[in-house]
Tab-separated table of C-alpha atoms in Angstrom:
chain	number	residue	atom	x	y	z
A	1	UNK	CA	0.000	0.000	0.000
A	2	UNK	CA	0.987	4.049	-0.806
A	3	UNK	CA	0.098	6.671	1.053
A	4	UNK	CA	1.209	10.367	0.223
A	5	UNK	CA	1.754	13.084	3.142
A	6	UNK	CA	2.266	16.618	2.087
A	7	UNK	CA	3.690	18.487	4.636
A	8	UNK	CA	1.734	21.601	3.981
A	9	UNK	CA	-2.114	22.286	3.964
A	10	UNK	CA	-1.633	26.237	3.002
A	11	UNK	CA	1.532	28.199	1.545
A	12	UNK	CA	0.759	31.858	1.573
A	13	UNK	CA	3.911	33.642	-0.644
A	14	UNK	CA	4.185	36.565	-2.623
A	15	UNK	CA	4.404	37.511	-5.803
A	16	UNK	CA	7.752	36.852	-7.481
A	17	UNK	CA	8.972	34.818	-4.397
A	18	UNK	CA	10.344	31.250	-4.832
A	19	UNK	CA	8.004	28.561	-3.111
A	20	UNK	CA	8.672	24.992	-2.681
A	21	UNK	CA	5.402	22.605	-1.830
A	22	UNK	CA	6.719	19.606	0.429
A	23	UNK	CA	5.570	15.969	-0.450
A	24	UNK	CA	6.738	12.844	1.074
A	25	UNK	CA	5.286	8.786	0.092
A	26	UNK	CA	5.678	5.594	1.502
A	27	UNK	CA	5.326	2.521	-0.159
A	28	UNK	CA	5.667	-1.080	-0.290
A	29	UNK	CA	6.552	-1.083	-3.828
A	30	UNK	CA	7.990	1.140	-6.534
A	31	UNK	CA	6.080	3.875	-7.382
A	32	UNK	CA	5.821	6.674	-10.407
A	33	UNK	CA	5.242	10.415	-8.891
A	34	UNK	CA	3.104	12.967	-10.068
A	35	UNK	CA	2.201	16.317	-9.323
A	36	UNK	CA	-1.345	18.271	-9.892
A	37	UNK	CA	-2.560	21.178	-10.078
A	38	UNK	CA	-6.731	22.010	-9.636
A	39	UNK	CA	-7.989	25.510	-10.353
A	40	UNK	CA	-11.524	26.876	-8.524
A	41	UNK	CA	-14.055	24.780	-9.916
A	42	UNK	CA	-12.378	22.877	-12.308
A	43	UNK	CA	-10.592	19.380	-12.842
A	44	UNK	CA	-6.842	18.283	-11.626
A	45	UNK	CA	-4.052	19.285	-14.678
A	46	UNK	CA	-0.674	17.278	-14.823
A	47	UNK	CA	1.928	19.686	-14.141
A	48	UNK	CA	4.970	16.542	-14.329
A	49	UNK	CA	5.626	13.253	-13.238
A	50	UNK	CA	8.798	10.697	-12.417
A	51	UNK	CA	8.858	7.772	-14.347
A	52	UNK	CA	12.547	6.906	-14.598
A	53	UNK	CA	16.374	9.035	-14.853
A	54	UNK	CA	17.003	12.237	-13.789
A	55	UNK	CA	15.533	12.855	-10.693
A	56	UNK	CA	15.090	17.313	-11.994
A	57	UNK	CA	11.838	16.758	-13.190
A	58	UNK	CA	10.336	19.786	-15.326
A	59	UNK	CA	6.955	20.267	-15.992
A	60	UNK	CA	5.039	23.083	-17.612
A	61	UNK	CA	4.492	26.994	-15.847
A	62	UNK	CA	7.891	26.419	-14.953
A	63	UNK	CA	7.446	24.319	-12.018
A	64	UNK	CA	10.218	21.522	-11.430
A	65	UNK	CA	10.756	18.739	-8.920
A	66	UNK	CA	13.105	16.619	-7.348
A	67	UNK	CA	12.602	13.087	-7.087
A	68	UNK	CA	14.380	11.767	-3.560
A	69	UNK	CA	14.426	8.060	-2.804
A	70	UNK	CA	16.862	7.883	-0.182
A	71	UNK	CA	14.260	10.576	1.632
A	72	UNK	CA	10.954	9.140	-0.228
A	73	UNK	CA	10.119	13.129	-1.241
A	74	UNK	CA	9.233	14.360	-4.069
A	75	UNK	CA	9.116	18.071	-3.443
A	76	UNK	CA	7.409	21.061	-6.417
A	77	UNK	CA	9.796	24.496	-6.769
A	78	UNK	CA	8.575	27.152	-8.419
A	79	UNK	CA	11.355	30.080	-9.030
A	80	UNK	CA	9.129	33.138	-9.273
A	81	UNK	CA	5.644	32.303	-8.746
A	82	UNK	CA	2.810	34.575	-10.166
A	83	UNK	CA	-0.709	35.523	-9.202
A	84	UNK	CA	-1.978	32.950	-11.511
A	85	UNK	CA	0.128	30.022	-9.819
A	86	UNK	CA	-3.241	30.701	-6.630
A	87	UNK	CA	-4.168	27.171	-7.160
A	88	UNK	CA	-4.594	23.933	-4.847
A	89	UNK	CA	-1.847	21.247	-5.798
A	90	UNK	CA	-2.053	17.386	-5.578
A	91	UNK	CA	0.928	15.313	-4.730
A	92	UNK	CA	0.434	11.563	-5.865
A	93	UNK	CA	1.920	8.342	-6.029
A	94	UNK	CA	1.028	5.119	-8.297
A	95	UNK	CA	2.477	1.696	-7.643
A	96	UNK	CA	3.350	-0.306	-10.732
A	97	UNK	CA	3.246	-4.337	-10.739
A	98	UNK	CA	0.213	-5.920	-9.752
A	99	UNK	CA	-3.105	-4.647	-8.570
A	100	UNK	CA	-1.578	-1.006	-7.630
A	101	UNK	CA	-2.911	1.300	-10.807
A	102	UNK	CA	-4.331	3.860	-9.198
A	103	UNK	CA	-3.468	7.007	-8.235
A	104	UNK	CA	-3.000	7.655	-4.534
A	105	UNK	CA	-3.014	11.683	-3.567
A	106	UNK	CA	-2.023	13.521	-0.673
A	107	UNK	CA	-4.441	15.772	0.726
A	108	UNK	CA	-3.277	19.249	-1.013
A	109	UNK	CA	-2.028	22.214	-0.555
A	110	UNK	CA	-3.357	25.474	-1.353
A	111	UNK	CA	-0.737	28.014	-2.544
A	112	UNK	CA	-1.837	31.735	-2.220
A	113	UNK	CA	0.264	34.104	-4.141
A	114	UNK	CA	-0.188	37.575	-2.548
A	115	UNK	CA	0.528	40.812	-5.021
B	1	UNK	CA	-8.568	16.798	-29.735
B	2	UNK	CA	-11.825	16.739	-27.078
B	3	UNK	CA	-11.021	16.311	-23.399
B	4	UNK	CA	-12.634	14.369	-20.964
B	5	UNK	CA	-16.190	15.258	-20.494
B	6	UNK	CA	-18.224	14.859	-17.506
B	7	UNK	CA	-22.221	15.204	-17.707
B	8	UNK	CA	-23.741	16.476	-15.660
B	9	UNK	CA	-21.898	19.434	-13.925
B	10	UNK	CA	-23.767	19.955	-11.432
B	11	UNK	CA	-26.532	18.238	-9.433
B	12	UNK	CA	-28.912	18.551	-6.034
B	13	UNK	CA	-30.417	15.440	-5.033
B	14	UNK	CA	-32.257	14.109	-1.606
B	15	UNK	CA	-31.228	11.618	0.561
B	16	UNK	CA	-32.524	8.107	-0.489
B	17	UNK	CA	-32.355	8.905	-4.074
B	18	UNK	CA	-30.147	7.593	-6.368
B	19	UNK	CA	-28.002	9.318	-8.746
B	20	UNK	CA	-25.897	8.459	-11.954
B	21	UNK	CA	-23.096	10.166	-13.173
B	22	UNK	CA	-21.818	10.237	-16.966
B	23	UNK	CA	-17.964	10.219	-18.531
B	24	UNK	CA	-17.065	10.626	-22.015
B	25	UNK	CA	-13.098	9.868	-22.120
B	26	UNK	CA	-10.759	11.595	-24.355
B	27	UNK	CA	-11.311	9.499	-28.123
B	28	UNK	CA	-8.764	6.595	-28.492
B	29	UNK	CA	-8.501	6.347	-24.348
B	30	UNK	CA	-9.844	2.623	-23.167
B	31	UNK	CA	-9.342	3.482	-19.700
B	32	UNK	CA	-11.331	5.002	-17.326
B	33	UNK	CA	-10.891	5.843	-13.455
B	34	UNK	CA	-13.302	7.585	-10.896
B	35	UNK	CA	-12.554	9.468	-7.908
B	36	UNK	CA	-14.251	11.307	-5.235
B	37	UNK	CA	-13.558	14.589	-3.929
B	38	UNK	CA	-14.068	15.823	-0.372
B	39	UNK	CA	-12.786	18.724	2.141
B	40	UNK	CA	-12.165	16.458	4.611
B	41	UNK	CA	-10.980	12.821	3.093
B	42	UNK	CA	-9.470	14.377	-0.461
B	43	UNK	CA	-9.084	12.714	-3.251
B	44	UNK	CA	-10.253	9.093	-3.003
B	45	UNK	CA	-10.116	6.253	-5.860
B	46	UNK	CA	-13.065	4.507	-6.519
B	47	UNK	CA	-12.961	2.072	-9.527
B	48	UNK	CA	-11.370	2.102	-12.558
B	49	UNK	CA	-12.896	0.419	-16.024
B	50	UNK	CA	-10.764	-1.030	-19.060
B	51	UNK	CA	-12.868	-3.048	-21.865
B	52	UNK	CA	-16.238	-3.270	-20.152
B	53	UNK	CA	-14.149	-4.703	-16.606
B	54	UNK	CA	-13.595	-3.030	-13.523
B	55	UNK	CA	-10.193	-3.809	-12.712
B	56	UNK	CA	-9.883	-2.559	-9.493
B	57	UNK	CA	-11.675	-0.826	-7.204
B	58	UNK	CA	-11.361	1.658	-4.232
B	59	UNK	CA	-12.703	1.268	-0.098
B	60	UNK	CA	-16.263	2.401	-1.164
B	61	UNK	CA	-19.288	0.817	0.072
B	62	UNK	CA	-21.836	-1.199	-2.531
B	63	UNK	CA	-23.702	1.667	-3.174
B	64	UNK	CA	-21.290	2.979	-5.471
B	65	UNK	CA	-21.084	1.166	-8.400
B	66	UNK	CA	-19.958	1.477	-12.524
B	67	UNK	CA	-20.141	0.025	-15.842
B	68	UNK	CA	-18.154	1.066	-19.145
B	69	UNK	CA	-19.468	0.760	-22.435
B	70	UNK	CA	-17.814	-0.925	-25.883
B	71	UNK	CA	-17.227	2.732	-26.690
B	72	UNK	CA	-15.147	3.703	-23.468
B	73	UNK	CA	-17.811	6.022	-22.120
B	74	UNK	CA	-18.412	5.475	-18.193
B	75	UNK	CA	-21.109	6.055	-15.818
B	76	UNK	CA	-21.399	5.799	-11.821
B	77	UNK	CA	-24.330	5.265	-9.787
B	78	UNK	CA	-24.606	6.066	-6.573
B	79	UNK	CA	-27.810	4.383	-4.958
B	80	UNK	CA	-29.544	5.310	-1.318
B	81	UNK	CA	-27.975	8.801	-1.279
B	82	UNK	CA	-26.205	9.882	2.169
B	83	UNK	CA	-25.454	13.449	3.146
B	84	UNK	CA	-22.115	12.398	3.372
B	85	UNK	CA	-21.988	11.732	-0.867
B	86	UNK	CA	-21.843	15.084	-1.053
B	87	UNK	CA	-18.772	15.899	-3.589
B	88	UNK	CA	-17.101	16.422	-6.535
B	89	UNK	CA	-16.884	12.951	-8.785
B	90	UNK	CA	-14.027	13.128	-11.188
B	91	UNK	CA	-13.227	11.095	-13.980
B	92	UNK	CA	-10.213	10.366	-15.436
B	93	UNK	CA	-9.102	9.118	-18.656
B	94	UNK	CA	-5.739	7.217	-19.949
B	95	UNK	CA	-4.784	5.054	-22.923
B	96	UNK	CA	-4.375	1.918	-20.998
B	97	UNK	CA	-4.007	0.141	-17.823
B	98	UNK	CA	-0.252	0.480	-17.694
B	99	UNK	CA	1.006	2.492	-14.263
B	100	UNK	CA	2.993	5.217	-16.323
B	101	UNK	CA	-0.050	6.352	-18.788
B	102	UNK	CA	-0.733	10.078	-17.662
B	103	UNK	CA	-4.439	10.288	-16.285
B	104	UNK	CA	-6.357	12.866	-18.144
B	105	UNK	CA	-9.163	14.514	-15.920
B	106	UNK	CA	-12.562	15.999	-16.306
B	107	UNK	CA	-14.287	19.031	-14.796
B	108	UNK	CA	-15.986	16.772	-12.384
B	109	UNK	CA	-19.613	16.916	-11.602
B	110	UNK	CA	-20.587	18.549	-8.069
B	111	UNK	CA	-22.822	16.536	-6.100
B	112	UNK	CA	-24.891	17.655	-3.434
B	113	UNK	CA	-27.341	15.275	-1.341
B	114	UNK	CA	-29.582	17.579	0.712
């Protein structure tokens, strides 16, 4: 079985600061990482995922993370965030091999970029 | 190309009823995967659906159930509604049942059991 803490339920930061959302897993078996994002009222959007190699991930809006097995984290940087980045974000975990397909998600965390 | 469409969007039903929710996956995608939404327990995985088959399914009582049609499109039906059904049901599509295939989510359709 997975489960998927993130660290952090709400990350107020202003505009133009760096912000890094915290995610850590367990699991009994190996496991591919994603990270999404949900807007107000709308469905969850893929911003990356670790399959395999480099453990610098890069994903779209310029959002990158690092892939840590020794530390089983998986933690989202953002550079320079912008107003537009206010969004609620999804770490998640899916175990490959057997009967572990789906998609096990930590319970958010809501970034509030501040002008 | 479409994304995944969910039908309907929103929806007010009492307790006792039952309810049945649509998905239309993204064309070509044979696999489709429902979750439920809630402040207080998140995201939660309910079944998925490849070729007509659930092949697995979440910690969800029998009153949740699925099918999936020869053309991929899902629905969910939720019988003898509870307060506690209140949420947002997402669906999510992928090519196939292999771990790395990206999920592709809908809008989700916002139940609320009064």
């Amino acid at each position: 079985a997975q489960s998927v803490t993130q660290l952090d339920s709400q990350v107020p930061v202003f505009e133009e600061a760096p912000v890094e959302l915290r995610c850590n897993y367990s699991s009994s078996v190996s496991v591919y990482l994603f990270w999404y994002v949900q807007y107000p009222n709308q469905g969850l959007q893929l911003l990356l995922k670790y399959l395999s190699g480099s453990t610098l991930v890069k994903g779209i809006n310029g959002f990158e993370a690092e892939f840590n097995k020794s530390q089983t984290s998986f933690h989202l940087r953002k550079p320079s965030v912008h107003i537009s980045d206010t969004a609620e974000y999804f770490c998640a975990v899916k175990g490959y091999g057997g009967s572990q397909g789906n998609l096990i998600f930590g319970k958010g965390t809501k970034l509030s970029v501040k002008p | 190309k479409a994304g995944v469409t969910q039908t309907p969007r929103y929806l007010i039903k009492t307790r006792g009823q039952q309810v049945t929710l649509s998905c239309s996956p993204i064309s070509g995608h044979r696999s489709v995967s429902w979750y439920q939404q809630t402040p207080g327990q998140g995201l939660q995985f309910l079944f998925e659906y490849f070729s007509e088959t659930q092949r697995n399914k979440g910690n969800f009582p029998g009153r949740f159930s699925g099918r999936q049609f020869s053309n991929s499109r899902s629905e969910m039906n939720v019988s003898t509604l509870e307060l506690g059904d209140s949420a947002l049901y997402l669906c999510a599509s992928s090519l196939g049942l292999a771990a790395y295939n990206e999920q592709f989510f809908g809008p989700g359709t916002r139940l609320t059991v009064l």
